[in-house]
Short mmCIF file of C-alpha atoms and ligand atoms in Angstrom, two decimals:
data_model
loop_
_atom_site.label_atom_id
_atom_site.label_comp_id
_atom_site.label_asym_id
_atom_site.label_seq_id
_atom_site.Cartn_x
_atom_site.Cartn_y
_atom_site.Cartn_z
CA UNK A 418 -21.83 20.97 -41.01
CA UNK A 419 -18.30 20.13 -42.14
CA UNK A 420 -15.60 20.50 -39.49
CA UNK A 421 -13.22 22.02 -42.01
CA UNK A 422 -15.71 24.66 -43.18
CA UNK A 423 -15.21 27.68 -40.88
CA UNK A 424 -18.29 28.98 -39.10
CA UNK A 425 -20.00 32.02 -40.58
CA UNK A 426 -20.55 35.35 -38.88
CA UNK A 427 -24.08 36.77 -38.75
CA UNK A 428 -23.85 40.33 -40.04
CA UNK A 429 -26.62 42.58 -41.37
CA UNK A 430 -29.02 39.66 -41.06
CA UNK A 431 -26.95 37.41 -43.35
CA UNK A 432 -24.70 34.45 -42.61
CA UNK A 433 -21.36 35.65 -43.94
CA UNK A 434 -18.04 33.81 -44.13
CA UNK A 435 -15.07 35.75 -42.82
CA UNK A 436 -13.06 36.37 -45.99
CA UNK A 437 -9.72 36.02 -44.27
CA UNK A 438 -8.37 35.77 -40.76
CA UNK A 439 -6.62 33.08 -38.80
CA UNK A 440 -8.56 29.84 -38.26
CA UNK A 441 -8.71 27.80 -35.07
CA UNK A 442 -10.02 24.29 -34.40
CA UNK A 443 -12.79 23.76 -31.86
CA UNK A 444 -12.31 20.59 -29.79
CA UNK A 445 -14.71 18.28 -27.96
CA UNK A 446 -13.00 18.21 -24.52
CA UNK A 447 -14.18 14.66 -23.83
CA UNK A 448 -12.52 13.20 -26.93
CA UNK A 449 -10.12 15.91 -28.21
CA UNK A 450 -11.83 15.48 -31.59
CA UNK A 451 -12.02 18.60 -33.81
CA UNK A 452 -15.72 19.44 -34.15
CA UNK A 453 -15.58 22.79 -35.95
CA UNK A 454 -13.30 25.51 -37.26
CA UNK A 455 -13.65 29.12 -36.25
CA UNK A 456 -12.23 32.22 -37.93
CA UNK A 457 -10.70 35.00 -35.87
CA UNK A 458 -12.50 37.87 -37.58
CA UNK A 459 -10.18 40.75 -38.50
CA UNK A 460 -10.82 44.42 -37.68
CA UNK A 461 -12.21 45.55 -41.05
CA UNK A 462 -14.92 42.89 -40.92
CA UNK A 463 -15.82 43.88 -37.37
CA UNK A 464 -16.17 47.44 -38.67
CA UNK A 465 -18.61 46.25 -41.36
CA UNK A 466 -20.70 44.49 -38.72
CA UNK A 467 -20.75 47.60 -36.50
CA UNK A 468 -21.74 49.86 -39.40
CA UNK A 469 -24.61 47.53 -40.35
CA UNK A 470 -25.73 47.40 -36.71
CA UNK A 471 -25.54 51.19 -36.47
CA UNK A 472 -27.74 51.53 -39.55
CA UNK A 473 -30.28 49.00 -38.23
CA UNK A 474 -30.46 50.64 -34.81
CA UNK A 475 -31.91 53.89 -36.23
CA UNK A 476 -35.22 52.19 -37.07
CA UNK A 477 -35.07 49.81 -34.10
CA UNK A 478 -34.89 52.64 -31.54
CA UNK A 479 -38.08 54.12 -33.04
CA UNK A 480 -39.88 50.78 -32.90
CA UNK A 481 -42.25 50.86 -29.88
CA UNK A 482 -40.92 48.85 -26.97
CA UNK A 483 -44.02 46.64 -27.00
CA UNK A 484 -43.11 45.67 -30.57
CA UNK A 485 -39.41 45.24 -29.78
CA UNK A 486 -40.23 42.60 -27.18
CA UNK A 487 -42.28 40.45 -29.60
CA UNK A 488 -39.26 38.72 -31.24
CA UNK A 489 -37.95 38.10 -27.71
CA UNK A 490 -41.15 36.27 -26.78
CA UNK A 491 -40.72 34.16 -29.93
CA UNK A 492 -37.02 33.59 -29.12
CA UNK A 493 -37.98 32.37 -25.63
CA UNK A 494 -40.42 29.86 -27.15
CA UNK A 495 -37.77 28.66 -29.64
CA UNK A 496 -35.20 28.24 -26.85
CA UNK A 497 -37.70 26.14 -24.89
CA UNK A 498 -38.41 24.02 -27.97
CA UNK A 499 -34.71 23.44 -28.67
CA UNK A 500 -33.39 23.35 -25.10
CA UNK A 501 -32.11 19.77 -25.20
CA UNK A 502 -30.65 20.12 -28.70
CA UNK A 503 -28.71 23.26 -27.68
CA UNK A 504 -27.81 21.54 -24.41
CA UNK A 505 -26.12 18.77 -26.41
CA UNK A 506 -24.14 21.35 -28.39
CA UNK A 507 -23.00 22.91 -25.09
CA UNK A 508 -21.87 19.48 -23.87
CA UNK A 509 -19.98 18.79 -27.11
CA UNK A 510 -17.97 21.99 -27.04
CA UNK A 511 -17.63 22.76 -23.31
CA UNK A 512 -17.53 19.28 -21.77
CA UNK A 513 -20.13 19.78 -19.02
CA UNK A 514 -22.91 17.26 -18.40
CA UNK A 515 -26.28 17.47 -20.17
CA UNK A 516 -28.22 18.40 -16.98
CA UNK A 517 -25.65 21.16 -16.34
CA UNK A 518 -26.02 22.39 -19.94
CA UNK A 519 -29.81 22.40 -19.81
CA UNK A 520 -29.58 24.08 -16.39
CA UNK A 521 -27.50 26.96 -17.73
CA UNK A 522 -29.92 27.44 -20.62
CA UNK A 523 -32.77 27.62 -18.12
CA UNK A 524 -30.95 30.46 -16.32
CA UNK A 525 -30.38 32.16 -19.68
CA UNK A 526 -34.04 31.87 -20.68
CA UNK A 527 -34.99 33.56 -17.39
CA UNK A 528 -33.16 36.65 -18.65
CA UNK A 529 -35.18 36.63 -21.87
CA UNK A 530 -38.35 36.45 -19.75
CA UNK A 531 -37.28 39.36 -17.55
CA UNK A 532 -36.26 41.52 -20.54
CA UNK A 533 -39.73 40.98 -22.02
CA UNK A 534 -40.84 43.29 -19.17
CA UNK A 535 -38.94 46.18 -20.80
CA UNK A 536 -42.11 48.28 -21.26
CA UNK A 537 -42.18 48.68 -17.48
CA UNK A 538 -38.48 48.25 -16.74
CA UNK A 539 -37.43 51.17 -18.90
CA UNK A 540 -40.12 53.57 -17.73
CA UNK A 541 -38.89 56.99 -16.74
CA UNK A 542 -40.04 59.31 -13.95
CA UNK A 543 -41.64 62.73 -13.95
CA UNK A 544 -42.82 65.56 -11.74
CA UNK A 545 -45.51 68.04 -12.56
CA UNK A 546 -44.95 71.62 -11.36
CA UNK A 547 -41.28 71.48 -10.35
CA UNK A 548 -41.84 75.26 -10.52
CA UNK A 549 -45.12 76.98 -11.28
CA UNK A 550 -46.31 75.72 -14.66
CA UNK A 551 -43.11 73.80 -15.34
CA UNK A 552 -42.96 69.97 -15.61
CA UNK A 553 -39.89 67.72 -15.64
CA UNK A 554 -39.64 64.25 -17.24
CA UNK A 555 -36.87 61.68 -17.33
CA UNK A 556 -36.85 59.23 -20.27
CA UNK A 557 -34.59 56.28 -20.94
CA UNK A 558 -33.17 56.06 -24.45
CA UNK A 559 -30.99 53.35 -26.00
CA UNK A 560 -27.26 53.93 -26.48
CA UNK A 561 -26.88 52.70 -30.07
CA UNK A 562 -24.62 49.73 -30.88
CA UNK A 563 -23.52 47.69 -27.86
CA UNK A 564 -21.31 44.59 -27.73
CA UNK A 565 -20.65 41.62 -25.45
CA UNK A 566 -17.51 39.49 -25.22
CA UNK A 567 -18.12 36.20 -23.45
CA UNK A 568 -16.13 33.28 -21.95
CA UNK A 569 -16.09 29.54 -22.65
CA UNK A 570 -17.70 28.20 -19.50
CA UNK A 571 -21.38 29.16 -20.04
CA UNK A 572 -21.79 29.36 -23.82
CA UNK A 573 -25.60 29.45 -23.59
CA UNK A 574 -26.31 31.48 -20.45
CA UNK A 575 -23.78 34.31 -20.49
CA UNK A 576 -24.68 35.84 -23.89
CA UNK A 577 -28.25 35.90 -22.54
CA UNK A 578 -27.17 38.01 -19.54
CA UNK A 579 -26.85 40.83 -22.08
CA UNK A 580 -28.59 40.33 -25.43
CA UNK A 581 -32.24 40.41 -24.25
CA UNK A 582 -31.86 43.65 -22.25
CA UNK A 583 -29.81 45.36 -24.97
CA UNK A 584 -32.31 44.75 -27.76
CA UNK A 585 -35.46 45.21 -25.66
CA UNK A 586 -34.25 48.69 -24.73
CA UNK A 587 -33.70 49.59 -28.39
CA UNK A 588 -30.01 48.93 -29.00
CA UNK A 589 -28.36 46.90 -31.76
CA UNK A 590 -26.34 44.09 -30.17
CA UNK A 591 -23.13 42.42 -31.31
CA UNK A 592 -21.80 39.22 -29.70
CA UNK A 593 -18.20 37.99 -29.78
CA UNK A 594 -18.40 34.57 -28.10
CA UNK A 595 -15.40 32.59 -26.89
CA UNK A 596 -13.56 31.09 -29.85
CA UNK A 597 -13.38 27.84 -27.84
CA UNK A 598 -17.21 27.39 -27.80
CA UNK A 599 -18.65 29.11 -30.89
CA UNK A 600 -21.24 26.47 -31.82
CA UNK A 601 -23.80 27.30 -29.13
CA UNK A 602 -23.96 30.96 -30.21
CA UNK A 603 -24.18 29.83 -33.81
CA UNK A 604 -27.32 27.83 -33.04
CA UNK A 605 -28.83 30.51 -30.79
CA UNK A 606 -28.38 33.09 -33.58
CA UNK A 607 -30.19 30.80 -36.01
CA UNK A 608 -33.07 30.89 -33.54
CA UNK A 609 -32.78 34.68 -33.21
CA UNK A 610 -33.04 34.91 -37.00
CA UNK A 611 -36.11 32.67 -36.89
CA UNK A 612 -37.60 34.84 -34.13
CA UNK A 613 -37.74 37.69 -36.63
CA UNK A 614 -35.40 40.44 -35.42
CA UNK A 615 -34.90 43.03 -38.19
CA UNK A 616 -31.63 42.61 -40.07
CA UNK A 617 -28.64 44.08 -38.24
CA UNK A 618 -30.28 44.31 -34.80
CA UNK A 619 -28.41 41.23 -33.58
CA UNK A 620 -24.97 40.31 -34.95
CA UNK A 621 -22.51 37.50 -34.27
CA UNK A 622 -18.81 37.92 -34.93
CA UNK A 623 -16.43 35.09 -34.08
CA UNK A 624 -12.87 35.81 -33.08
CA UNK A 625 -10.10 36.38 -30.57
CA UNK A 626 -7.95 39.27 -29.43
CA UNK A 627 -7.87 41.23 -32.70
CA UNK A 628 -11.65 40.97 -32.97
CA UNK A 629 -12.05 42.17 -29.36
CA UNK A 630 -9.65 45.08 -29.91
CA UNK A 631 -11.59 46.15 -33.01
CA UNK A 632 -14.80 46.22 -30.93
CA UNK A 633 -13.09 48.18 -28.14
CA UNK A 634 -11.72 50.76 -30.58
CA UNK A 635 -14.71 51.25 -32.86
CA UNK A 636 -16.21 54.69 -32.21
CA UNK A 637 -19.77 53.51 -32.95
CA UNK A 638 -19.74 50.84 -30.23
CA UNK A 639 -21.16 52.70 -27.25
CA UNK A 640 -20.97 50.04 -24.52
CA UNK A 641 -19.10 46.81 -23.86
CA UNK A 642 -20.12 43.95 -21.59
CA UNK A 643 -17.35 41.46 -20.84
CA UNK A 644 -17.14 38.21 -18.88
CA UNK A 645 -13.86 36.30 -18.55
CA UNK A 646 -10.64 36.12 -16.57
CA UNK A 647 -9.53 39.04 -14.39
CA UNK A 648 -6.46 40.14 -16.41
CA UNK A 649 -8.54 40.35 -19.62
CA UNK A 650 -11.47 41.99 -17.78
CA UNK A 651 -9.09 44.70 -16.52
CA UNK A 652 -7.64 45.16 -19.99
CA UNK A 653 -11.06 45.38 -21.68
CA UNK A 654 -12.33 47.80 -19.03
CA UNK A 655 -9.28 50.07 -19.40
CA UNK A 656 -9.34 50.12 -23.20
CA UNK A 657 -13.12 50.48 -23.56
CA UNK A 658 -13.38 53.31 -21.04
CA UNK A 659 -10.28 55.06 -22.45
CA UNK A 660 -12.23 55.09 -25.73
CA UNK A 661 -15.18 56.73 -23.99
CA UNK A 662 -17.43 53.66 -23.82
CA UNK A 663 -19.49 52.34 -20.97
CA UNK A 664 -18.08 49.06 -19.71
CA UNK A 665 -19.14 46.33 -17.31
CA UNK A 666 -16.43 43.68 -17.01
CA UNK A 667 -16.86 40.55 -14.91
CA UNK A 668 -13.62 38.82 -13.98
CA UNK A 669 -12.34 35.69 -12.28
CA UNK A 670 -12.97 34.34 -8.82
CA UNK A 671 -11.61 32.40 -5.86
CA UNK A 672 -14.69 31.61 -3.83
CA UNK A 673 -14.51 30.62 -0.16
CA UNK A 674 -17.13 28.77 1.88
CA UNK A 675 -17.04 28.67 5.68
CA UNK A 676 -18.34 25.59 7.52
CA UNK A 677 -19.28 26.12 11.16
CA UNK A 678 -19.42 23.20 13.61
CA UNK A 679 -23.23 23.52 13.90
CA UNK A 680 -23.77 23.07 10.13
CA UNK A 681 -25.90 20.23 8.78
CA UNK A 682 -22.81 18.34 7.69
CA UNK A 683 -24.50 15.87 5.31
CA UNK A 684 -26.44 18.55 3.47
CA UNK A 685 -23.53 21.03 3.56
CA UNK A 686 -21.02 18.54 2.17
CA UNK A 687 -23.35 17.50 -0.64
CA UNK A 688 -23.90 21.14 -1.61
CA UNK A 689 -20.20 21.95 -1.32
CA UNK A 690 -19.22 19.00 -3.51
CA UNK A 691 -21.66 20.13 -6.20
CA UNK A 692 -20.25 23.64 -5.97
CA UNK A 693 -16.57 22.60 -6.08
CA UNK A 694 -16.81 19.78 -8.63
CA UNK A 695 -19.92 20.67 -10.68
CA UNK A 696 -19.06 21.83 -14.23
CA UNK A 697 -15.57 20.42 -13.42
CA UNK A 698 -14.99 23.44 -11.16
CA UNK A 699 -15.24 25.75 -14.19
CA UNK A 700 -17.87 28.06 -12.76
CA UNK A 701 -17.14 31.59 -11.64
CA UNK A 702 -19.29 30.71 -8.60
CA UNK A 703 -17.53 27.40 -7.86
CA UNK A 704 -16.34 27.09 -4.27
CA UNK A 705 -12.62 26.50 -4.39
CA UNK A 706 -11.66 27.08 -0.74
CA UNK A 707 -13.44 25.47 2.21
CA UNK A 708 -12.67 27.12 5.56
CA UNK A 709 -13.62 24.81 8.41
CA UNK A 710 -14.14 26.33 11.85
CA UNK A 711 -13.28 24.48 15.08
CA UNK A 712 -14.65 20.94 15.25
CA UNK A 713 -16.18 21.13 11.75
CA UNK A 714 -12.85 20.11 10.24
CA UNK A 715 -12.72 16.35 10.60
CA UNK A 716 -16.38 15.65 9.82
CA UNK A 717 -16.26 17.86 6.74
CA UNK A 718 -12.98 16.57 5.38
CA UNK A 719 -14.05 12.92 5.73
CA UNK A 720 -17.33 13.46 3.92
CA UNK A 721 -16.01 15.68 1.12
CA UNK A 722 -13.13 13.27 0.46
CA UNK A 723 -15.61 10.42 0.18
CA UNK A 724 -17.70 12.41 -2.30
CA UNK A 725 -14.65 13.48 -4.34
CA UNK A 726 -13.32 9.93 -4.57
CA UNK A 727 -16.63 8.46 -5.72
CA UNK A 728 -17.91 11.17 -8.10
CA UNK A 729 -18.64 9.68 -11.55
CA UNK A 730 -16.41 11.35 -14.14
CA UNK A 731 -16.87 10.90 -17.89
CA UNK A 732 -18.43 12.22 -21.05
CA UNK A 733 -21.19 14.70 -20.30
CA UNK A 734 -23.50 12.96 -22.79
CA UNK A 735 -23.53 9.68 -20.84
CA UNK A 736 -26.24 8.98 -18.30
CA UNK A 737 -25.13 8.97 -14.68
CA UNK A 738 -21.98 11.00 -15.29
CA UNK A 739 -21.67 13.72 -12.63
CA UNK A 740 -18.64 15.58 -13.95
CA UNK A 741 -17.05 16.10 -17.37
CA UNK A 742 -13.58 17.14 -18.52
CA UNK A 743 -11.96 20.57 -18.30
CA UNK A 744 -11.97 22.70 -21.44
CA UNK A 745 -8.54 21.97 -22.97
CA UNK A 746 -5.25 20.12 -22.70
CA UNK A 747 -3.64 23.41 -21.62
CA UNK A 748 -6.21 23.80 -18.87
CA UNK A 749 -5.70 20.20 -17.67
CA UNK A 750 -1.94 20.75 -17.48
CA UNK A 751 -2.41 24.05 -15.61
CA UNK A 752 -4.82 22.51 -13.05
CA UNK A 753 -2.52 19.52 -12.47
CA UNK A 754 0.41 21.93 -12.07
CA UNK A 755 -1.49 23.83 -9.39
CA UNK A 756 -2.23 20.59 -7.50
CA UNK A 757 1.52 19.85 -7.57
CA UNK A 758 2.27 23.38 -6.39
CA UNK A 759 -0.25 23.00 -3.53
CA UNK A 760 1.49 19.80 -2.42
CA UNK A 761 4.95 21.37 -2.66
CA UNK A 762 3.77 24.32 -0.54
CA UNK A 763 2.73 21.99 2.29
CA UNK A 764 -0.84 20.95 1.41
CA UNK A 765 -1.89 17.32 2.04
CA UNK A 766 -3.47 15.87 -1.11
CA UNK A 767 -6.28 13.73 0.36
CA UNK A 768 -7.89 12.87 -2.97
CA UNK A 769 -5.70 13.23 -6.05
CA UNK A 770 -7.51 13.73 -9.37
CA UNK A 771 -4.41 13.61 -11.54
CA UNK A 772 -3.61 10.85 -14.01
CA UNK A 773 -6.80 8.84 -13.53
CA UNK A 774 -8.33 9.18 -17.01
CA UNK A 775 -11.70 7.81 -18.11
CA UNK A 776 -12.24 4.43 -19.80
CA UNK A 777 -13.00 4.82 -23.48
CA UNK A 778 -11.92 8.47 -23.55
CA UNK A 779 -8.15 8.21 -23.55
CA UNK A 780 -7.65 11.59 -25.20
CA UNK A 781 -10.16 13.55 -23.07
CA UNK A 782 -9.04 16.44 -20.86
CA UNK A 783 -10.10 14.82 -17.59
CA UNK A 784 -8.98 15.84 -14.11
CA UNK A 785 -10.86 13.99 -11.35
CA UNK A 786 -12.07 15.74 -8.16
CA UNK A 787 -9.22 16.68 -5.86
CA UNK A 788 -9.18 17.65 -2.17
CA UNK A 789 -6.13 19.28 -0.58
CA UNK A 790 -6.12 19.87 3.16
CA UNK A 791 -3.95 22.23 5.20
CA UNK A 792 -3.56 24.81 2.43
CA UNK A 793 -1.72 27.77 3.94
CA UNK A 794 -3.20 31.29 3.75
CA UNK A 795 -1.27 33.31 1.18
CA UNK A 796 0.01 30.20 -0.66
CA UNK A 797 -0.42 29.82 -4.44
CA UNK A 798 -3.42 27.51 -4.11
CA UNK A 799 -5.11 29.79 -1.59
CA UNK A 800 -4.89 32.83 -3.87
CA UNK A 801 -4.92 31.60 -7.49
CA UNK A 802 -8.07 30.89 -9.50
CA UNK A 803 -7.75 27.18 -10.40
CA UNK A 804 -10.87 26.83 -12.59
CA UNK A 805 -10.80 23.06 -12.21
CA UNK A 806 -12.26 20.47 -9.79
CA UNK A 807 -9.90 21.22 -6.91
CA UNK A 808 -11.07 22.04 -3.39
CA UNK A 809 -8.52 23.50 -0.98
CA UNK A 810 -9.27 23.17 2.74
CA UNK A 811 -8.13 25.78 5.25
CA UNK A 812 -8.89 26.02 8.95
CA UNK A 813 -9.93 28.79 11.38
CA UNK A 814 -10.56 28.72 15.13
CA UNK A 815 -13.44 31.20 15.14
CA UNK A 816 -16.04 32.70 12.81
CA UNK A 817 -14.27 36.09 13.09
CA UNK A 818 -11.00 34.52 11.97
CA UNK A 819 -12.80 32.77 9.08
CA UNK A 820 -14.41 36.04 7.94
CA UNK A 821 -10.97 37.70 8.02
CA UNK A 822 -9.65 34.85 5.82
CA UNK A 823 -12.59 35.28 3.43
CA UNK A 824 -11.81 38.97 3.13
CA UNK A 825 -8.08 38.45 2.68
CA UNK A 826 -8.27 37.91 -1.08
CA UNK A 827 -8.28 39.96 -4.24
CA UNK A 828 -11.50 38.52 -5.69
CA UNK A 829 -15.05 39.13 -4.46
CA UNK A 830 -17.42 37.08 -6.55
CA UNK A 831 -18.97 34.85 -3.91
CA UNK A 832 -18.71 33.79 -0.27
CA UNK A 833 -20.82 31.08 1.40
CA UNK A 834 -21.55 30.03 4.97
CA UNK A 835 -22.92 26.76 6.33
CA UNK A 836 -24.55 27.05 9.74
CA UNK A 837 -27.79 26.68 11.72
CA UNK A 838 -27.19 30.01 13.49
CA UNK A 839 -29.07 33.09 12.29
CA UNK A 840 -26.74 35.37 14.24
CA UNK A 841 -23.67 33.84 12.58
CA UNK A 842 -25.35 34.13 9.17
CA UNK A 843 -26.16 37.78 9.78
CA UNK A 844 -22.62 38.62 10.90
CA UNK A 845 -21.23 36.81 7.86
CA UNK A 846 -23.45 38.44 5.26
CA UNK A 847 -22.80 41.86 6.81
CA UNK A 848 -19.01 41.56 6.97
CA UNK A 849 -17.88 39.61 3.90
CA UNK A 850 -16.47 41.52 0.96
CA UNK A 851 -18.18 39.62 -1.83
CA UNK A 852 -21.10 40.56 -4.03
CA UNK A 853 -22.94 37.21 -4.11
CA UNK A 854 -23.43 35.58 -0.71
CA UNK A 855 -24.84 32.10 -0.05
CA UNK A 856 -26.16 30.91 3.30
CA UNK A 857 -26.40 27.11 3.25
CA UNK A 858 -25.96 27.41 -0.53
CA UNK A 859 -22.92 26.60 -2.64
CA UNK A 860 -23.66 28.50 -5.85
CA UNK A 861 -25.26 31.85 -5.03
CA UNK A 862 -26.17 32.67 -8.64
CA UNK A 863 -28.62 35.59 -8.65
CA UNK A 864 -31.89 35.12 -10.50
CA UNK A 865 -32.31 37.16 -13.68
CA UNK A 866 -34.21 39.90 -11.82
CA UNK A 867 -31.27 40.52 -9.44
CA UNK A 868 -27.87 41.93 -10.44
CA UNK A 869 -24.93 39.52 -10.75
CA UNK A 870 -22.93 41.40 -8.15
CA UNK A 871 -19.22 40.56 -8.28
CA UNK A 872 -16.92 42.83 -6.23
CA UNK A 873 -13.21 43.70 -6.10
CA UNK A 874 -11.10 41.99 -8.79
CA UNK A 875 -14.16 40.02 -9.90
CA UNK A 876 -15.81 43.09 -11.43
CA UNK A 877 -14.79 46.33 -13.10
CA UNK A 878 -17.55 48.85 -13.67
CA UNK A 879 -20.63 50.19 -11.93
CA UNK A 880 -23.80 48.54 -13.21
CA UNK A 881 -23.81 44.73 -13.21
CA UNK A 882 -25.42 42.26 -15.60
CA UNK A 883 -29.11 41.22 -15.48
CA UNK A 884 -32.37 42.82 -14.43
CA UNK A 885 -32.66 46.54 -13.75
CA UNK A 886 -28.88 46.97 -13.85
CA UNK A 887 -28.93 45.65 -17.42
CA UNK A 888 -31.68 48.08 -18.40
CA UNK A 889 -29.80 51.00 -16.83
CA UNK A 890 -26.51 49.98 -18.42
CA UNK A 891 -27.99 49.90 -21.91
CA UNK A 892 -29.92 53.19 -21.67
CA UNK A 893 -29.08 56.76 -21.00
CA UNK A 894 -31.33 59.15 -19.20
CA UNK A 895 -32.69 62.26 -20.87
CA UNK A 896 -34.32 64.94 -18.75
CA UNK A 897 -36.86 67.25 -20.37
CA UNK A 898 -38.07 70.39 -18.57
CA UNK A 899 -41.15 71.96 -20.14
CA UNK A 900 -42.98 75.26 -19.84
CA UNK A 901 -46.26 75.76 -21.75
CA UNK A 902 -47.66 79.18 -20.76
CA UNK A 903 -51.45 79.19 -20.52
CA UNK A 904 -51.47 82.34 -22.63
CA UNK A 905 -50.36 80.27 -25.65
CA UNK A 906 -53.36 77.94 -25.38
CA UNK A 907 -56.19 78.10 -27.82
CA UNK A 908 -59.51 78.54 -26.12
CA UNK A 909 -61.64 75.49 -26.79
P1 LIG B 286 -10.79 34.56 -21.04
O1 LIG B 286 -10.51 35.81 -20.28
O2 LIG B 286 -9.65 33.76 -21.53
O3 LIG B 286 -11.69 34.89 -22.34
C1 LIG B 286 -12.87 35.63 -22.24
C2 LIG B 286 -13.10 36.36 -23.57
O4 LIG B 286 -12.02 37.27 -23.79
C3 LIG B 286 -13.15 35.43 -24.77
O5 LIG B 286 -14.18 35.85 -25.64
C4 LIG B 286 -11.78 35.61 -25.42
O6 LIG B 286 -11.81 35.47 -26.82
C5 LIG B 286 -11.40 37.03 -25.05
N1 LIG B 286 -9.96 37.22 -24.90
C6 LIG B 286 -9.07 36.31 -24.45
N2 LIG B 286 -7.82 36.84 -24.42
C7 LIG B 286 -7.95 38.13 -24.84
C8 LIG B 286 -7.02 39.19 -25.02
N3 LIG B 286 -5.72 39.03 -24.76
N4 LIG B 286 -7.47 40.37 -25.47
C9 LIG B 286 -8.78 40.54 -25.74
N5 LIG B 286 -9.71 39.56 -25.59
C10 LIG B 286 -9.30 38.37 -25.15
O7 LIG B 286 -11.76 33.69 -20.12
P2 LIG B 286 -12.22 32.18 -20.34
O8 LIG B 286 -11.06 31.27 -20.06
O9 LIG B 286 -12.97 32.04 -21.59
O10 LIG B 286 -13.29 32.03 -19.15
C11 LIG B 286 -12.95 31.67 -17.84
C12 LIG B 286 -12.82 32.88 -16.96
O11 LIG B 286 -14.03 33.63 -16.96
C13 LIG B 286 -12.57 32.52 -15.49
O12 LIG B 286 -11.61 33.40 -14.98
C14 LIG B 286 -13.92 32.74 -14.83
O13 LIG B 286 -13.86 33.02 -13.46
C15 LIG B 286 -14.42 33.91 -15.61
N6 LIG B 286 -15.86 34.01 -15.52
C16 LIG B 286 -16.37 34.99 -14.73
C17 LIG B 286 -17.74 35.12 -14.58
C18 LIG B 286 -18.31 36.18 -13.70
O14 LIG B 286 -19.51 36.33 -13.70
N7 LIG B 286 -17.51 36.93 -12.97
C19 LIG B 286 -18.59 34.22 -15.24
C20 LIG B 286 -18.03 33.24 -16.05
C21 LIG B 286 -16.66 33.13 -16.18
#
């Protein structure tokens, strides 16, 4: 594929160039090299895609669910067959390491597997004789055309939080991936085509804000799933719901982890380092604030600083590399600016990841792991999503104080605790205002059969992604109440 040739959309089962629209380069974050060009699809072309999807959905909704899941089974097999190849595409465009890329695909494939259970997952309920001779049934029916708008940091996994459930339940599905990482979706849609979905049931439309707005305003799009930063999640939620659509919008995060003095410090530090620095800190479940309690402070800070200083940073395609670059030059500058801000607001920079570069990758967007101790509650670093490999350390005297610090933030994606005490774990999981809780875990990512349960400013909506929530989000309930008087029966 030529870098200059813009990527095609997949509309009505055909790979279609966007006839006009602004074009953007796609960069390899490890080298800054341009690896593709993406078109920001304008509104009228989005409308064509939605109309084609709407047309296709009429026949798809009448296709028995056991037949609708067959292309998903084939898609799952194709993803398995191509997992490393797609993993390499993820590395090229997002910068993460190959094991991280393959790992995210594995989590995505789990969603395809779960959605293949749609024949049971979308079953309704019924009661015979709700009154004499009257029966009541509740069915689940698809909505129509549904869309997902996804972020840069999990180009393989996040579209799969939505697509399998949407199509298995009888909807036509349209994806607008991040314009910064369009190549992974491009390849996954080639596999979807190969899996044999009828034309128009799955569509891919590249683009940015205008493309998103066209989706949010189109009357035939019935539901919108969004994952990205909090300001855009709020905007998408407001505009989609004002237009009468269902919306589930996952936003940003600022995830705390509390370390009690009784924690297994070696294990806890290793897990925390993977959480804070894995995927270069660009995970919505990355721990970005460590809250040490009592005597835990010194032991934790020594170990985590050692890990941060020795973590192998480089190109995600090279063996032994533990952490890749951040997504862009803008992101690198923003993360480095936040480290500076943390220092100017009184934090002690114990390990400084700025300005260290990587041999052989002079143009890459690298920020090395950074640890800042003594970050004050309420300061910029304590409250702002960094989305880079920066761990802030705060301190509390008691578990109660630590829980209050955990709850003193706008986001609610994840909170973790490291301890050997069951009573402390129970108090923590009961009290914290976060939807994904880890006990002696650093990335509490729910399996595909559990909802991805962000709270507060990390989620706008009611039903979350994945599992039964996904099935409920993409279906509406229809209740049928029936009376068939015996007098009308033929006598057999
Ligand atoms: P982003 O908000 O910049 O972009 C997300 C999507 O919104 C992209 O498809 C983009 O094209 C679109 N978009 C961007 N600006 C827009 C605008 N003004 N109007 C309409 N659409 C617009 O997010 P990102 O930088 O790609 O991803 C990182 C963010 O995503 C972080 O905040 C991270 O925490 C969050 N995230 C959250 C979860 C979660 O489950 N809560 C998971 C992954 C990432």
